mmCIF file of C-alpha atoms and ligand atoms in Angstrom:
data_model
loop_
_atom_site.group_PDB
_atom_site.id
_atom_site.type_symbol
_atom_site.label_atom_id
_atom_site.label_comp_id
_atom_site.label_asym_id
_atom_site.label_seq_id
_atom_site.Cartn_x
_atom_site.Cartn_y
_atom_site.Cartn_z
ATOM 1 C CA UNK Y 1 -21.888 -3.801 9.194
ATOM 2 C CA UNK Y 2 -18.315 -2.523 10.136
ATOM 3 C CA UNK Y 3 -17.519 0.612 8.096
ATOM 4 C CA UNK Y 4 -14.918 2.433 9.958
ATOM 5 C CA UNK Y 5 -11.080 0.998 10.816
ATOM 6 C CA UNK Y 6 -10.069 -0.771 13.615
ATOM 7 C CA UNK Y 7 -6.300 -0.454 14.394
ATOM 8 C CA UNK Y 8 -4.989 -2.074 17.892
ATOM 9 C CA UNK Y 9 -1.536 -1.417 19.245
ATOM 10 C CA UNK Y 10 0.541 -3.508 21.123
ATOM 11 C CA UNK Y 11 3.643 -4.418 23.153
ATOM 12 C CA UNK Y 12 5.177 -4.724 26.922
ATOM 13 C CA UNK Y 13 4.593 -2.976 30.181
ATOM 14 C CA UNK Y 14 6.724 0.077 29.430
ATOM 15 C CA UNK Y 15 7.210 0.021 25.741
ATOM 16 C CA UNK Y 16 5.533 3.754 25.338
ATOM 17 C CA UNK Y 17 2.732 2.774 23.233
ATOM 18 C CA UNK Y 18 -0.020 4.882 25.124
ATOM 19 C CA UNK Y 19 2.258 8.149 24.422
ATOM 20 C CA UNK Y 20 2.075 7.014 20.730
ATOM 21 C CA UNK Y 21 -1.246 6.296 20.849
ATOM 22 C CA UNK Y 22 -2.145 9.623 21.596
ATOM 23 C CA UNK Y 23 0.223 11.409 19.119
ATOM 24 C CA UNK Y 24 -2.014 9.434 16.738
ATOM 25 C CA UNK Y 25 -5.280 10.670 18.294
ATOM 26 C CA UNK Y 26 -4.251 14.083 17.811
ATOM 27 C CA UNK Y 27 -2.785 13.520 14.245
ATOM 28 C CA UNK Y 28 -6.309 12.071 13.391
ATOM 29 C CA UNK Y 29 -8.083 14.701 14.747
ATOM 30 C CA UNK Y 30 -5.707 17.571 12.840
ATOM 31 C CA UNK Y 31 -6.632 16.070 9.947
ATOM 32 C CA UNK Y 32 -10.343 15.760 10.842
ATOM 33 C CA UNK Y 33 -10.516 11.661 10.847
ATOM 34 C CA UNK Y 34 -13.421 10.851 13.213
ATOM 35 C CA UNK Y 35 -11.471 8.459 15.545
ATOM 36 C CA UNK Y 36 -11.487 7.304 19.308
ATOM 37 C CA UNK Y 37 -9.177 6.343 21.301
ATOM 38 C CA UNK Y 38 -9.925 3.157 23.940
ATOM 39 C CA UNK Y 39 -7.858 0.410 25.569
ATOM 40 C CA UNK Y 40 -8.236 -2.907 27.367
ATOM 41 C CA UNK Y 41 -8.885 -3.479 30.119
ATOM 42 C CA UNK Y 42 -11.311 -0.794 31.319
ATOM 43 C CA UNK Y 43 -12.546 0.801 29.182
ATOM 44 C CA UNK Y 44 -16.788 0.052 29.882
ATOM 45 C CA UNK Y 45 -18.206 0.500 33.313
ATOM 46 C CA UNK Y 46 -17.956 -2.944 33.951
ATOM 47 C CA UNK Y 47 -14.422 -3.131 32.273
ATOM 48 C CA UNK Y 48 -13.210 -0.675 35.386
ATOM 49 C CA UNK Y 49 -13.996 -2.753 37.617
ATOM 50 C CA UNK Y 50 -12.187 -5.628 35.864
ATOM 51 C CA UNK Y 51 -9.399 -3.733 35.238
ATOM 52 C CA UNK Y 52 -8.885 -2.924 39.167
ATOM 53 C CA UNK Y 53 -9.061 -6.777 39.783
ATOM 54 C CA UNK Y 54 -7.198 -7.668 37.171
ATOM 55 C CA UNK Y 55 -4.418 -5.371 38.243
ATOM 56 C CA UNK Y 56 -4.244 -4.677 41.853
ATOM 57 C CA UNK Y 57 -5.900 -8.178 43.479
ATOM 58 C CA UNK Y 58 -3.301 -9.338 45.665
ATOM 59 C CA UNK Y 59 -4.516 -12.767 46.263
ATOM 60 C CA UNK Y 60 -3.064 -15.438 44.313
ATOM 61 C CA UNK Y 61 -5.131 -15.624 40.617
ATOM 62 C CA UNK Y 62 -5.374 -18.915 38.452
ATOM 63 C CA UNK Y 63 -3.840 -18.292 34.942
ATOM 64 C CA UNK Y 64 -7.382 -19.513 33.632
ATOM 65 C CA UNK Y 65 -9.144 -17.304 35.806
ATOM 66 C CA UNK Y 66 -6.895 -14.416 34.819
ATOM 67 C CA UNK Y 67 -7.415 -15.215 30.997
ATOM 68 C CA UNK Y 68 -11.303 -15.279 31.389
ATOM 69 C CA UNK Y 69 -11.388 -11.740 33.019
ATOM 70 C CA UNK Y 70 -9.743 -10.286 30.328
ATOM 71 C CA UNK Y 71 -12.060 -11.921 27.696
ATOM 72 C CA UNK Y 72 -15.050 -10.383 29.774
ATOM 73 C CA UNK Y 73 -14.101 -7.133 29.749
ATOM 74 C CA UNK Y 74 -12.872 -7.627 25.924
ATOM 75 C CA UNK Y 75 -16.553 -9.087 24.617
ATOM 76 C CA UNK Y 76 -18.150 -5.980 26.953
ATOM 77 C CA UNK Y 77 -16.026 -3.670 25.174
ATOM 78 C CA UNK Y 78 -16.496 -4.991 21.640
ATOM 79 C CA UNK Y 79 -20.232 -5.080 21.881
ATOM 80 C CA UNK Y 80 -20.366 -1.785 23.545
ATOM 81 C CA UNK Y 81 -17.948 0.321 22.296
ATOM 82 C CA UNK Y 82 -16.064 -1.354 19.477
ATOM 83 C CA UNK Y 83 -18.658 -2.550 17.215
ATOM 84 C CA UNK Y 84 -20.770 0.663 17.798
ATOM 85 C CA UNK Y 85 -17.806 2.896 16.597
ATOM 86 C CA UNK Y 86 -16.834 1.165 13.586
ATOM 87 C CA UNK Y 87 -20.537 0.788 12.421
ATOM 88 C CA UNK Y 88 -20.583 4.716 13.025
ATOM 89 C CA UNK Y 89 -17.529 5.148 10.463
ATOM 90 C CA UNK Y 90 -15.142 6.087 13.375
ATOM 91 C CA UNK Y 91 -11.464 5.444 13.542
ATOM 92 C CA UNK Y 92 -11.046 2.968 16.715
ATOM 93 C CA UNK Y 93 -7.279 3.005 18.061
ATOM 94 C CA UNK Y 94 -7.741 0.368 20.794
ATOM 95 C CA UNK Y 95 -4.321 0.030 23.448
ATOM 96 C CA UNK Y 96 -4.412 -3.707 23.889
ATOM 97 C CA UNK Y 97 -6.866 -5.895 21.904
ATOM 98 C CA UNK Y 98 -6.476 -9.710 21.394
ATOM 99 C CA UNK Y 99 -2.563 -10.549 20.857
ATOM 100 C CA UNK Y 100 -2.075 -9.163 24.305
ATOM 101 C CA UNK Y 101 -4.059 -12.408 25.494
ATOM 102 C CA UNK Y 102 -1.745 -14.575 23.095
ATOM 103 C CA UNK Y 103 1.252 -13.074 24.364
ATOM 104 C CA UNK Y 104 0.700 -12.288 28.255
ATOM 105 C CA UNK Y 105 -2.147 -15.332 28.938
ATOM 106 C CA UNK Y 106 -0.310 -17.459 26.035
ATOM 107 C CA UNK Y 107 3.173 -17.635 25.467
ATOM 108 C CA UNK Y 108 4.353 -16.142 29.330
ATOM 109 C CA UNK Y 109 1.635 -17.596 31.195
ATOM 110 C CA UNK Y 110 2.319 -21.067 29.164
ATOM 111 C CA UNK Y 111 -1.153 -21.352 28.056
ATOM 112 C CA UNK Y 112 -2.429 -23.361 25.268
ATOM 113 C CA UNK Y 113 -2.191 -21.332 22.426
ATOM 114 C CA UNK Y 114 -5.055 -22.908 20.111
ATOM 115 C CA UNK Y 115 -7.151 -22.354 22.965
ATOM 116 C CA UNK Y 116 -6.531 -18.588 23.711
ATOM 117 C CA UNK Y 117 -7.018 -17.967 19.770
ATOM 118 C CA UNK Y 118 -11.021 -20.202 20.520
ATOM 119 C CA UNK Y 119 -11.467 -17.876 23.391
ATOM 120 C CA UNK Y 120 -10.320 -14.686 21.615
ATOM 121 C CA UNK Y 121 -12.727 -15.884 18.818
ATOM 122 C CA UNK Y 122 -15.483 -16.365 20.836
ATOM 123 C CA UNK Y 123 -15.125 -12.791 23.003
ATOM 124 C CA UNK Y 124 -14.935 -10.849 19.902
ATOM 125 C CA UNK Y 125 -17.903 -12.739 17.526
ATOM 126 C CA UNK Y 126 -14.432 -12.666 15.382
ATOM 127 C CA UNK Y 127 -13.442 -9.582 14.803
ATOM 128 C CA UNK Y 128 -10.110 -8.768 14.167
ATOM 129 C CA UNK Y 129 -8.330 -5.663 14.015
ATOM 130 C CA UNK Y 130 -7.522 -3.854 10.022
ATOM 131 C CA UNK Y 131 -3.999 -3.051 11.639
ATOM 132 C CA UNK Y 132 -1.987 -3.546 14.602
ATOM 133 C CA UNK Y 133 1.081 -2.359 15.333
ATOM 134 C CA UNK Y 134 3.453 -3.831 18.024
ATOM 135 C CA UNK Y 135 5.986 -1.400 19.920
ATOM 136 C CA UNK Y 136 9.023 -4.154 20.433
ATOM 137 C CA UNK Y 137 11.525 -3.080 22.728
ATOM 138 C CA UNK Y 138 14.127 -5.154 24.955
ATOM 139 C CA UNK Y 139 12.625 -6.276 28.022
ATOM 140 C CA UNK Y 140 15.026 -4.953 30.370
ATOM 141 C CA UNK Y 141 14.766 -1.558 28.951
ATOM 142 C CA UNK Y 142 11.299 -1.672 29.009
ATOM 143 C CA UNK Y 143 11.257 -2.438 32.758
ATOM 144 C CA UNK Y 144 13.337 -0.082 33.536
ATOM 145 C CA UNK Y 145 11.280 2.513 31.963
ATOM 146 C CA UNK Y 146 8.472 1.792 33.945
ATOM 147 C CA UNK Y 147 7.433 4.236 37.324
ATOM 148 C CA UNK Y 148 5.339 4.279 40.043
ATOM 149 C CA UNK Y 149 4.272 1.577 41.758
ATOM 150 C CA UNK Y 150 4.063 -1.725 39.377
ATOM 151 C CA UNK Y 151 0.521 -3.365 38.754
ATOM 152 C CA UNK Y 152 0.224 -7.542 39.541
ATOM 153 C CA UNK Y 153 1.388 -8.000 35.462
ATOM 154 C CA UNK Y 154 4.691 -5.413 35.427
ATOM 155 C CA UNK Y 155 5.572 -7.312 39.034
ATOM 156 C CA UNK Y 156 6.264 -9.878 36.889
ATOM 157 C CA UNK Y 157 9.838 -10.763 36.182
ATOM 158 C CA UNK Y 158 12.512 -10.452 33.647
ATOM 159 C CA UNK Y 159 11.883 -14.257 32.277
ATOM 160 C CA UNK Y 160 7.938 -13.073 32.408
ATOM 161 C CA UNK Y 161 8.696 -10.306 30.253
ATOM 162 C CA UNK Y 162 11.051 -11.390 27.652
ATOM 163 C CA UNK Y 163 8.468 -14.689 26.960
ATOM 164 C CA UNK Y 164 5.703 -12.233 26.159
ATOM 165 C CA UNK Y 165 8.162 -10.091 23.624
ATOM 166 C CA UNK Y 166 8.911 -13.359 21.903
ATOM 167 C CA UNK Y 167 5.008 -14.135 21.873
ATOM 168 C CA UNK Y 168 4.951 -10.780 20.046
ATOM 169 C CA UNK Y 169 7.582 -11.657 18.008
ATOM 170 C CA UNK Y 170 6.121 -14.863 16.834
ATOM 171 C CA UNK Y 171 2.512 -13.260 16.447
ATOM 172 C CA UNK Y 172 3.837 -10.806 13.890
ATOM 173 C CA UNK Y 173 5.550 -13.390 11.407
ATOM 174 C CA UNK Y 174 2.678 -15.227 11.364
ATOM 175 C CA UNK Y 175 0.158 -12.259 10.283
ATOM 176 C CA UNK Y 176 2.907 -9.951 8.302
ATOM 177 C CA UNK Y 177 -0.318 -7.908 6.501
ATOM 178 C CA UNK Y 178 -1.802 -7.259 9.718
ATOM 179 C CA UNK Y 179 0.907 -7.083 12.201
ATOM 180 C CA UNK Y 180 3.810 -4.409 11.908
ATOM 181 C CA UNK Y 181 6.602 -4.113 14.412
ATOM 182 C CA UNK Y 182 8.236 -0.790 15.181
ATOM 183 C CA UNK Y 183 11.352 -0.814 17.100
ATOM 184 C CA UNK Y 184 10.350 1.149 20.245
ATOM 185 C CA UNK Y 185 13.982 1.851 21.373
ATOM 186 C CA UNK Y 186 13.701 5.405 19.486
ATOM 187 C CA UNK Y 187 12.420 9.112 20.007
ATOM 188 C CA UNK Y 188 9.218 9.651 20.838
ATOM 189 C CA UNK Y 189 9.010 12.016 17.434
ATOM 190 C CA UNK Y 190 10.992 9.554 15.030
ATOM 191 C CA UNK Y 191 8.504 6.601 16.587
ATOM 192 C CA UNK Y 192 5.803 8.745 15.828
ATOM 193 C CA UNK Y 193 6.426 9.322 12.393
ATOM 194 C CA UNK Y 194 6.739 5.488 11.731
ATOM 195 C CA UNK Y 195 3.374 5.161 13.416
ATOM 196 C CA UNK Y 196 1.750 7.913 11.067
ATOM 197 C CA UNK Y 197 3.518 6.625 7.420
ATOM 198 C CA UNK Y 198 2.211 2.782 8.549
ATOM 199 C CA UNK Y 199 -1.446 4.451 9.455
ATOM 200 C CA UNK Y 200 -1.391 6.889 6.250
ATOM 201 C CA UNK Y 201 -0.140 4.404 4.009
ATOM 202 C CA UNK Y 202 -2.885 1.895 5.209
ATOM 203 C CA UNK Y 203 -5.776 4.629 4.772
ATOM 204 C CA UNK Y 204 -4.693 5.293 1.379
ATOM 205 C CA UNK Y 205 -4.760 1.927 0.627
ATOM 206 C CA UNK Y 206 -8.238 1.584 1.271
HETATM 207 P P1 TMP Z 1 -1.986 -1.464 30.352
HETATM 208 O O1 TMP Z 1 -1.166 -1.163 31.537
HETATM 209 O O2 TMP Z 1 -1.243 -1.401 29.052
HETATM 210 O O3 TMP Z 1 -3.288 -0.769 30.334
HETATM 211 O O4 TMP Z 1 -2.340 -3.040 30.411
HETATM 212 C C1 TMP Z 1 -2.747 -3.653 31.514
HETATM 213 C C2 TMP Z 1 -1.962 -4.927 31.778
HETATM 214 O O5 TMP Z 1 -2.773 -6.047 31.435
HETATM 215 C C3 TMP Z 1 -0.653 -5.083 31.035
HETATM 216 O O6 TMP Z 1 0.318 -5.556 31.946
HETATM 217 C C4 TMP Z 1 -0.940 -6.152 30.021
HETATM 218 C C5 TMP Z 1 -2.025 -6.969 30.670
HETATM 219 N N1 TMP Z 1 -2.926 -7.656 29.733
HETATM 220 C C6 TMP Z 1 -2.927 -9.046 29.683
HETATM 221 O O7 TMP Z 1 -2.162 -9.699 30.385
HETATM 222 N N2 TMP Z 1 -3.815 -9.655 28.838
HETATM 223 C C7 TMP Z 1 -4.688 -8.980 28.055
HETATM 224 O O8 TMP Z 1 -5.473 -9.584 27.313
HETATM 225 C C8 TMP Z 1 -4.692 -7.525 28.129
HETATM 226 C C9 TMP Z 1 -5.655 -6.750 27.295
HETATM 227 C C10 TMP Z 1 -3.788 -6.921 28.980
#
């Protein structure tokens, strides 16, 4: 039985959500909320070796193929990790959970969206995050935040990009209680006090 809270966070290559993500972790932590902090893909042993496929093969990849190697590091990760920690009471704040399917496999790969949602459904024995909260940000900006060398999804173009924000977009008017977006075209500090009033207010709520 799931006990603890299960808040995902989402949005583009580049929109700084791992940076806020972490502010959270330590906010949590100050305050002595059991929490951990995880992300998809990669983050079970067999996830790792996923997550190197699913970004750095440099072979051409079918879009189904592609959508089914997320899902299989997702249900890993759920049955492993997820599940585990919320039974346990703990705080999960997951980078990347199920609307990153819908978006990148979905609306920019052109995939049928019904059919991501079955598959999503079926990786996760249905469970959905408490909260998510998308980091929207224009899609030029994003990709020009982005360094290093880019992984096989950020090598992805402007058109690529943009499709996926909309996906976002679109996602979050259709689940308004679950989804909030947070324009990520701000300071780090004034996006992390957003992030901590939408997590408090939730907590308090419960
Ligand atoms: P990350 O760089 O935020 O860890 O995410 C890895 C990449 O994988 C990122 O470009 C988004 C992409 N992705 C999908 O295309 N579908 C998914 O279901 C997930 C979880 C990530």
């Amino acid at each position: 039985m799931k006990k603890g809270l299960f808040i995902t966070f989402e949005g583009a290559d580049g929109c700084g959500k791992t940076t806020q993500i972490e502010l959270l972790k330590k906010y949590l932590d100050e305050k002595g909320i059991k929490n951990i902090q995880t992300r998809e893909p990669g983050a079970t042993e067999l996830g790792v070796e996923l997550r190197k496929i699913l970004l750095h093969y440099d072979k051409p990849v079918s879009n189904v193929a592609e959508t089914y190697l997320y899902l299989a590091d997702r249900a890993q990760h759920v049955e492993f990790e997820i599940k585990p920690a919320l039974e346990n009471g703990t705080v999960v704040l997951c980078d990347r959970y199920t609307d990153s399917t819908l978006s990148y496999q979905g609306y920019a790969r052109k995939q049928n969206l019904e059919t991501i949602e079955k598959l999503n459904e079926i990786a996760t024995g249905g469970l959905k995050p408490d909260l998510t909260i998308v980091f929207d940000i224009d899609s030029l900006l994003a990709q020009k935040r982005l360094s290093g060398e880019k992984d096989r999804l950020e090598k992805e173009g402007l058109e690529f990009h943009k499709a996926l924000r909309l996906g976002y977009l679109e996602i979050a008017k259709k689940e308004t209680k679950r989804i909030k977006v947070i324009n990520a075209d701000d300071t780090i500090e004034n996006i992390h006090k957003k992030v901590v009033k939408i997590v408090s207010e939730f907590i308090d709520k419960l």
